[in-house]
Coordinates of C-alpha atoms in Angstrom, one line a residue:
M1 CA 0.2 0.0 0.0
R2 CA 1.3 3.6 -0.8
G3 CA 1.6 6.0 1.8
P4 CA 1.0 9.7 1.2
N5 CA 4.2 11.9 1.7
D6 CA 2.8 15.4 0.9
I7 CA -0.7 16.2 0.8
T8 CA -1.4 19.9 0.7
G9 CA -4.9 20.2 -1.3
N10 CA -7.3 23.2 -0.3
N11 CA -9.5 21.0 1.8
V12 CA -7.1 18.4 3.2
T13 CA -4.2 18.5 5.5
R14 CA -1.5 15.6 6.2
N15 CA -3.4 15.0 9.6
D16 CA -6.3 13.8 7.4
F17 CA -4.1 10.7 6.3
G18 CA -2.0 10.1 9.3
S19 CA 1.4 11.5 10.4
V20 CA 4.3 12.0 8.1
P21 CA 8.0 11.8 8.7
Q22 CA 9.2 15.3 8.9
T23 CA 13.0 14.5 7.6
M24 CA 14.4 12.5 4.6
E25 CA 16.5 9.5 4.6
A26 CA 20.3 10.9 4.4
V27 CA 22.1 10.5 1.2
T28 CA 25.5 9.1 1.5
S29 CA 28.7 8.9 -0.6
D30 CA 27.6 5.8 -2.0
R31 CA 24.2 6.9 -2.8
P32 CA 24.7 10.7 -3.4
Y33 CA 20.9 11.0 -4.9
H34 CA 17.5 11.2 -2.9
I35 CA 15.8 10.7 -6.4
I36 CA 16.8 9.3 -9.8
I37 CA 14.2 10.1 -12.6
F38 CA 14.7 7.2 -15.1
G39 CA 13.1 8.3 -18.4
A40 CA 13.4 12.0 -17.7
S41 CA 13.4 12.6 -21.7
G42 CA 10.2 11.0 -22.2
F43 CA 6.9 12.8 -22.4
T44 CA 6.1 12.5 -18.9
G45 CA 9.5 12.5 -17.3
K46 CA 10.0 16.0 -18.5
F47 CA 7.1 17.2 -16.4
V48 CA 8.4 15.1 -13.5
A49 CA 11.6 16.6 -13.9
E50 CA 10.3 20.0 -13.6
E51 CA 8.2 19.1 -10.7
V52 CA 11.2 17.8 -8.9
A53 CA 13.0 20.9 -9.7
R54 CA 10.6 22.9 -8.1
Y55 CA 10.5 21.0 -4.9
A56 CA 14.3 20.8 -4.5
A57 CA 14.6 24.4 -5.0
E58 CA 12.3 24.8 -2.0
S59 CA 14.0 22.5 0.3
T60 CA 17.0 23.5 2.5
G61 CA 19.6 22.3 4.7
N62 CA 19.2 18.8 6.2
D63 CA 15.9 18.4 3.9
H64 CA 17.7 19.5 0.8
L65 CA 16.6 17.2 -2.0
T66 CA 19.4 15.9 -4.4
W67 CA 18.3 14.5 -7.6
A68 CA 19.8 13.3 -11.1
V69 CA 18.0 12.4 -14.4
A70 CA 18.7 8.9 -16.5
G71 CA 18.0 7.5 -19.7
R72 CA 19.7 6.4 -22.8
S73 CA 20.8 9.4 -24.7
R74 CA 22.8 12.2 -22.9
P75 CA 21.8 14.8 -25.5
R76 CA 18.1 14.3 -25.0
L77 CA 18.7 14.3 -21.2
E78 CA 20.7 17.6 -21.5
G79 CA 17.6 19.1 -23.6
V80 CA 15.2 18.2 -20.8
L81 CA 17.5 20.1 -18.1
K82 CA 17.7 23.1 -20.5
Q83 CA 14.2 23.4 -21.2
A84 CA 13.4 22.7 -17.3
A85 CA 15.9 25.8 -16.7
D86 CA 14.4 27.9 -19.5
R87 CA 10.6 27.0 -18.0
L88 CA 11.6 27.4 -14.5
A89 CA 14.0 30.5 -14.6
M90 CA 16.6 28.2 -12.9
P91 CA 19.8 28.4 -15.3
E92 CA 21.8 26.3 -12.6
L93 CA 19.8 23.1 -13.9
R94 CA 21.9 22.8 -16.9
T95 CA 25.0 22.4 -14.8
D96 CA 24.1 21.0 -11.4
I97 CA 22.2 18.3 -12.2
D98 CA 23.8 15.0 -13.1
I99 CA 23.0 12.8 -16.0
I100 CA 23.2 9.0 -15.6
I101 CA 23.3 7.0 -18.6
A102 CA 21.1 3.7 -18.2
D103 CA 19.0 1.5 -20.5
V104 CA 16.4 -1.3 -19.7
S105 CA 18.2 -3.7 -22.1
N106 CA 21.4 -3.3 -20.1
K107 CA 21.3 -4.8 -16.7
E108 CA 24.7 -3.6 -15.5
S109 CA 23.6 0.0 -16.6
L110 CA 20.5 -0.4 -14.4
A111 CA 22.4 -1.9 -11.5
I112 CA 24.9 1.1 -11.5
M113 CA 22.0 3.4 -11.8
C114 CA 20.1 1.9 -8.9
Q115 CA 23.3 1.9 -6.6
Q116 CA 23.5 5.7 -6.7
G117 CA 19.8 6.5 -5.7
L118 CA 17.7 6.2 -2.5
V119 CA 14.6 6.3 -4.8
V120 CA 14.2 5.5 -8.4
L121 CA 11.3 7.1 -10.0
N122 CA 10.6 5.0 -13.1
C123 CA 8.9 7.0 -16.2
V124 CA 9.6 4.3 -18.8
G125 CA 6.4 2.7 -20.4
P126 CA 4.7 1.0 -21.2
Y127 CA 5.5 -0.9 -18.2
R128 CA 4.6 -4.5 -19.1
F129 CA 7.3 -4.1 -22.0
Y130 CA 10.1 -2.0 -20.0
G131 CA 9.1 -2.0 -16.4
E132 CA 10.1 -5.4 -14.8
P133 CA 14.2 -5.0 -15.5
V134 CA 14.1 -1.8 -13.4
V135 CA 11.8 -3.3 -10.7
A136 CA 14.6 -6.1 -10.5
A137 CA 17.3 -3.6 -10.5
C138 CA 16.1 -1.7 -7.8
V139 CA 15.2 -4.7 -5.5
E140 CA 18.6 -6.3 -6.0
N141 CA 20.3 -2.9 -5.4
G142 CA 18.3 -1.7 -2.4
A143 CA 16.7 1.3 -4.2
H144 CA 13.0 2.1 -3.6
Y145 CA 10.9 2.0 -6.6
I146 CA 8.1 4.4 -7.7
D147 CA 6.3 4.6 -10.8
I148 CA 3.3 6.1 -12.6
C149 CA 1.7 2.8 -14.3
G150 CA -1.9 2.5 -15.0
E151 CA -1.7 -1.2 -16.1
P152 CA -3.2 -3.6 -13.8
Q153 CA -1.6 -6.8 -15.3
F154 CA 2.1 -5.4 -14.6
L155 CA 1.3 -4.1 -11.1
E156 CA 0.0 -7.3 -9.9
C157 CA 2.6 -9.2 -11.6
M158 CA 5.3 -7.4 -9.9
Q159 CA 3.5 -7.8 -6.3
L160 CA 3.7 -11.5 -7.3
Q161 CA 7.2 -12.0 -8.4
Y162 CA 9.0 -9.3 -6.3
H163 CA 6.9 -8.8 -2.9
A164 CA 8.8 -11.5 -1.1
K165 CA 12.3 -10.2 -2.6
A166 CA 11.5 -6.6 -1.7
L167 CA 10.3 -7.3 2.0
D168 CA 13.4 -9.1 2.6
R169 CA 15.7 -6.3 1.3
G170 CA 13.6 -3.5 3.1
V171 CA 12.7 -2.0 -0.4
Y172 CA 9.7 -0.4 -1.4
V173 CA 8.0 -1.0 -4.7
I174 CA 5.1 1.4 -5.1
G175 CA 2.9 1.7 -8.4
S176 CA 0.5 3.8 -10.0
C177 CA 1.7 7.2 -8.4
G178 CA 0.2 9.6 -10.7
F179 CA -3.5 10.0 -12.1
D180 CA -3.7 6.1 -11.7
S181 CA -4.4 5.7 -9.0
I182 CA -3.6 8.4 -6.3
P183 CA -7.0 10.2 -6.4
A184 CA -8.8 7.1 -6.3
D185 CA -6.7 5.5 -3.3
L186 CA -6.6 8.6 -1.2
G187 CA -10.0 9.5 -2.3
I188 CA -11.4 6.2 -0.6
I189 CA -9.4 6.7 2.3
Y190 CA -10.6 10.3 2.7
T191 CA -14.0 9.4 2.4
H192 CA -13.8 6.8 5.1
T193 CA -11.9 9.1 7.4
H194 CA -15.0 11.7 7.2
F195 CA -17.6 9.0 7.4
K196 CA -19.1 9.0 10.7
G197 CA -19.8 5.3 11.4
T198 CA -19.1 2.0 9.2
L199 CA -18.3 2.8 5.5
T200 CA -19.3 -0.3 3.5
A201 CA -19.3 0.7 -0.3
V202 CA -18.1 3.7 -2.5
E203 CA -18.9 4.2 -6.1
S204 CA -16.7 7.0 -8.0
F205 CA -17.4 8.6 -10.9
L206 CA -14.6 10.6 -13.1
T207 CA -15.2 13.4 -15.4
I208 CA -12.6 15.3 -17.5
S209 CA -13.1 18.8 -18.7
S210 CA -11.1 20.5 -21.4
G211 CA -10.7 24.0 -23.2
P212 CA -11.4 25.0 -26.6
Q213 CA -8.6 22.8 -28.0
G214 CA -9.9 19.6 -26.6
T215 CA -7.9 17.0 -25.0
C216 CA -5.6 14.3 -26.1
G217 CA -3.6 11.5 -24.7
H218 CA -0.1 10.4 -25.6
V219 CA 0.8 7.5 -27.4
A220 CA 2.1 5.3 -24.5
T221 CA -1.4 5.3 -23.0
W222 CA -2.9 4.1 -26.1
Q223 CA -0.4 1.3 -26.3
S224 CA -0.8 0.2 -22.9
A225 CA -4.7 -0.2 -23.6
V226 CA -4.2 -1.9 -26.9
H227 CA -1.7 -4.8 -25.3
G228 CA -3.9 -4.5 -22.2
F229 CA -7.0 -5.7 -23.7
A230 CA -5.3 -8.0 -26.1
D231 CA -3.8 -9.7 -23.1
S232 CA -6.9 -9.8 -20.5
S233 CA -7.0 -13.4 -20.0
S234 CA -4.0 -13.4 -18.7
L235 CA -4.7 -11.0 -15.9
R236 CA -7.4 -13.3 -14.8
Q237 CA -4.8 -16.5 -14.6
L238 CA -2.5 -14.1 -12.8
R239 CA -4.9 -13.2 -10.1
R240 CA -5.7 -16.9 -9.6
K241 CA -2.0 -17.6 -8.7
F242 CA -2.5 -15.3 -5.4
G243 CA -4.9 -17.8 -3.8
Y244 CA -6.8 -14.8 -2.2
K245 CA -10.0 -15.5 -0.6
P246 CA -12.9 -13.2 -1.2
L247 CA -13.0 -9.9 1.0
P248 CA -15.9 -10.4 3.5
V249 CA -18.9 -8.2 2.6
V250 CA -20.0 -5.8 5.0
G251 CA -23.8 -4.6 4.5
S252 CA -25.4 -4.4 1.4
K253 CA -23.4 -6.3 -1.6
V254 CA -23.2 -3.5 -4.3
R255 CA -23.7 -4.8 -7.7
P256 CA -21.7 -3.3 -10.8
R257 CA -23.6 -1.2 -13.0
G258 CA -23.9 -1.9 -16.8
S259 CA -21.3 -1.5 -19.6
V260 CA -23.4 1.6 -20.7
F261 CA -25.7 3.5 -18.5
F262 CA -27.0 6.9 -17.7
S263 CA -25.7 8.1 -14.6
K264 CA -28.1 10.6 -12.4
E265 CA -25.1 11.2 -10.3
I266 CA -23.3 13.1 -13.0
M267 CA -26.0 13.7 -15.3
Q268 CA -24.3 11.8 -18.4
Y269 CA -23.7 8.4 -19.7
A270 CA -20.9 6.5 -18.1
I271 CA -19.0 3.2 -18.4
P272 CA -17.0 1.2 -16.0
F273 CA -13.2 2.6 -15.5
M274 CA -10.8 0.4 -17.3
G275 CA -7.5 1.7 -15.8
S276 CA -5.8 0.5 -12.4
D277 CA -8.1 2.2 -9.9
P278 CA -10.1 -0.7 -9.0
S279 CA -7.0 -3.0 -8.7
V280 CA -5.1 -0.6 -6.4
V281 CA -7.8 0.2 -4.4
K282 CA -8.9 -3.4 -3.6
R283 CA -5.3 -4.3 -3.0
T284 CA -5.1 -1.5 -0.5
Q285 CA -8.6 -2.4 1.2
R286 CA -6.9 -6.1 1.4
F287 CA -4.1 -4.7 3.2
L288 CA -6.0 -2.7 5.6
F289 CA -8.3 -5.8 6.5
E290 CA -5.6 -8.3 6.8
E291 CA -3.0 -6.2 8.5
E292 CA -4.9 -3.6 10.2
H293 CA -8.0 -5.4 10.9
R294 CA -10.4 -2.5 9.2
S295 CA -13.6 -3.4 7.5
P296 CA -13.1 -3.7 3.7
I297 CA -14.7 -1.1 1.5
Q298 CA -16.6 -2.1 -1.6
Y299 CA -15.5 -0.3 -4.6
C300 CA -16.9 0.5 -8.3
A301 CA -15.3 3.1 -10.6
Y302 CA -16.9 4.8 -13.5
V303 CA -16.1 7.4 -15.9
G304 CA -18.5 9.9 -17.9
V305 CA -18.5 9.8 -21.5
G306 CA -21.1 12.6 -22.3
G307 CA -24.4 12.5 -24.1
L308 CA -25.8 10.0 -26.7
L309 CA -23.9 10.9 -29.6
S310 CA -20.6 10.2 -27.5
V311 CA -22.0 6.8 -26.6
V312 CA -22.4 5.8 -30.4
K313 CA -19.0 6.9 -31.1
L314 CA -17.9 4.8 -27.9
V315 CA -19.6 1.9 -29.2
C316 CA -18.6 1.9 -32.8
G317 CA -15.0 2.6 -32.0
G318 CA -15.0 0.2 -29.1
L319 CA -16.2 -2.6 -31.2
L320 CA -13.6 -2.0 -33.9
F321 CA -11.0 -1.7 -31.1
W322 CA -11.8 -4.9 -29.5
I323 CA -11.8 -6.8 -33.0
M324 CA -8.3 -5.4 -33.7
V325 CA -6.7 -6.1 -30.8
K326 CA -7.1 -9.7 -31.1
F327 CA -4.6 -10.0 -34.0
S328 CA -1.3 -9.0 -34.3
L329 CA -1.7 -6.9 -37.5
G330 CA -4.8 -5.3 -36.0
R331 CA -2.8 -4.1 -32.8
K332 CA 0.3 -3.1 -35.3
L333 CA -2.4 -0.9 -37.2
L334 CA -3.7 0.6 -33.7
T335 CA -0.3 1.4 -32.6
M336 CA 1.1 2.8 -35.8
F337 CA -2.1 5.0 -36.5
P338 CA -3.4 6.0 -32.9
R339 CA -5.0 9.2 -33.9
F340 CA -6.8 7.7 -36.5
F341 CA -8.1 4.9 -34.7
S342 CA -8.8 6.7 -31.6
F343 CA -10.8 9.5 -33.4
G344 CA -8.3 12.1 -32.2
L345 CA -8.1 11.2 -28.4
F346 CA -4.7 10.1 -28.6
S347 CA -1.5 10.9 -30.7
K348 CA 2.1 10.5 -30.8
A349 CA 2.9 14.1 -30.0
G350 CA 0.5 13.8 -27.0
P351 CA -1.3 17.0 -25.9
T352 CA -0.1 20.7 -26.3
M353 CA 0.6 23.0 -23.4
K354 CA -2.5 24.9 -24.2
Q355 CA -4.5 21.5 -23.9
I356 CA -2.7 20.6 -20.7
E357 CA -3.3 23.9 -18.9
D358 CA -7.0 23.9 -19.9
T359 CA -7.8 20.4 -18.7
C360 CA -8.9 19.3 -15.3
F361 CA -10.6 16.3 -13.6
S362 CA -13.0 15.8 -11.2
I363 CA -13.8 12.3 -9.2
V364 CA -16.8 12.0 -7.0
F365 CA -17.2 9.5 -4.5
F366 CA -20.6 8.3 -3.6
G367 CA -20.3 6.3 -0.2
E368 CA -22.7 4.2 2.0
G369 CA -22.7 2.8 5.2
Y370 CA -24.3 2.5 8.8
S371 CA -24.3 5.4 11.1
E372 CA -22.5 5.5 14.7
G373 CA -24.0 2.8 16.8
T374 CA -25.6 0.8 14.2
D375 CA -25.1 -2.6 13.5
P376 CA -23.8 -3.4 9.7
S377 CA -25.2 -6.8 10.0
Q378 CA -28.7 -5.4 10.8
G379 CA -30.8 -4.0 7.7
Q380 CA -29.9 -1.8 4.8
P381 CA -27.3 1.4 5.2
N382 CA -28.6 4.2 6.8
A383 CA -26.0 6.9 6.1
K384 CA -24.4 8.3 2.8
I385 CA -21.5 10.7 2.2
C386 CA -20.5 12.6 -1.2
T387 CA -16.8 13.5 -1.4
Q388 CA -14.8 15.0 -4.4
V389 CA -11.3 15.0 -5.7
L390 CA -10.4 17.8 -8.1
G391 CA -7.2 18.3 -10.1
A392 CA -6.5 21.1 -12.7
G393 CA -3.7 23.1 -14.4
E394 CA -0.6 22.7 -15.9
E395 CA 0.3 20.0 -13.3
F396 CA -2.5 18.0 -14.9
T397 CA -0.3 16.2 -17.7
H398 CA -1.2 13.1 -19.7
Q399 CA 0.7 10.1 -19.2
E400 CA 0.1 6.4 -18.9
A401 CA -3.7 5.8 -18.5
P402 CA -3.7 9.1 -18.8
F403 CA -2.7 11.5 -16.4
T404 CA 0.0 12.4 -14.0
T405 CA -1.0 15.0 -11.1
P406 CA 1.5 16.0 -8.4
V407 CA -0.7 15.3 -5.1
S408 CA 0.0 18.8 -3.9
S409 CA -2.2 19.9 -6.8
I410 CA -5.2 17.8 -5.8
A411 CA -8.1 19.1 -3.4
F412 CA -9.9 16.6 -1.4
I413 CA -13.6 18.0 -0.2
T414 CA -16.5 16.6 1.5
T415 CA -19.6 17.8 -0.3
A416 CA -22.4 16.1 1.7
S417 CA -23.1 13.7 4.6
S418 CA -26.3 12.5 5.9
S419 CA -28.1 9.8 7.5
L420 CA -31.2 8.0 6.3

């Protein structure tokens, strides 16, 4: 389970999620960097580098953050630092930030990289193709691992293969630390914290708003979706290997809604959310149940798609997509021409800065449960709560499935709470 390190939204403080360590782990001559951004020259890596640069500039004294960028190409990494220096008016970034050359196909280079940092932030995707060598190198060389993955199969596969090894070495392997799935996971915890009684079930509804130029996802997200759907049967087989018993259902069992339905909660048509949120939330709930003996919360995630015309486009495009991912030629065409087959929703170039600045998201959580003093085993739920997670602005940038948002730019809001 992930632990939030910095929550500073307009409506939530660190105390809402528990205490936070006040000092960072010290760097040493053997490990000179707190953070190494691997894949810093990629589309998302550039934004991550800028965010780390902002934070490092504000850190002082014993808490001063030292960091480096890593990847295959020194010229491209130098270009990232130059761009960050220009955008942030920090000319020192061009000369003061070290560059490490590492490649996922070169195990020795990954080992050398991991031996120099306390934390490796991996921005190289799709993770099903390029993620495991980095996880393995971190575990073997004692560096904590963080990524922004939105691919359930990769996340659960890494848990199955590396949990015991990471535990033995005292290494944290934390996936989905971007839009997938910080807002959902912390949103559930925030909702639970503010519910007066026993929270038993939550449904979430994601809506995305854009400016006049619309919105566009990066091709890496599209590639992850293509290969994820093509290999969906492997995820079911993988989950059987864990041998988990179903989590107990407290209160009324929540039934998943249809494949396409009109949601009165957000007043538009919605579909089940296909990203990693349900997987991550369920893993967190299992941890809280097994390790901390908390009552598990049922969770269903949905995303709004708009009006009836949008539904027609979705059904037609979805049917074509589903047929094409079944064949190697179809997958090749889908990944070669993302803009055409996604009707402009994804492209190799990704969104423009204007699109990024004008894009924002909202996730509304509708929870139900039993008020204080009420026995959950008796009768129907008698209390409800509604909370909301908001994210907006330049920090809201497209990445794996499909956005990355620094936690400091997210606001958590309790909008309503009532007993029936």
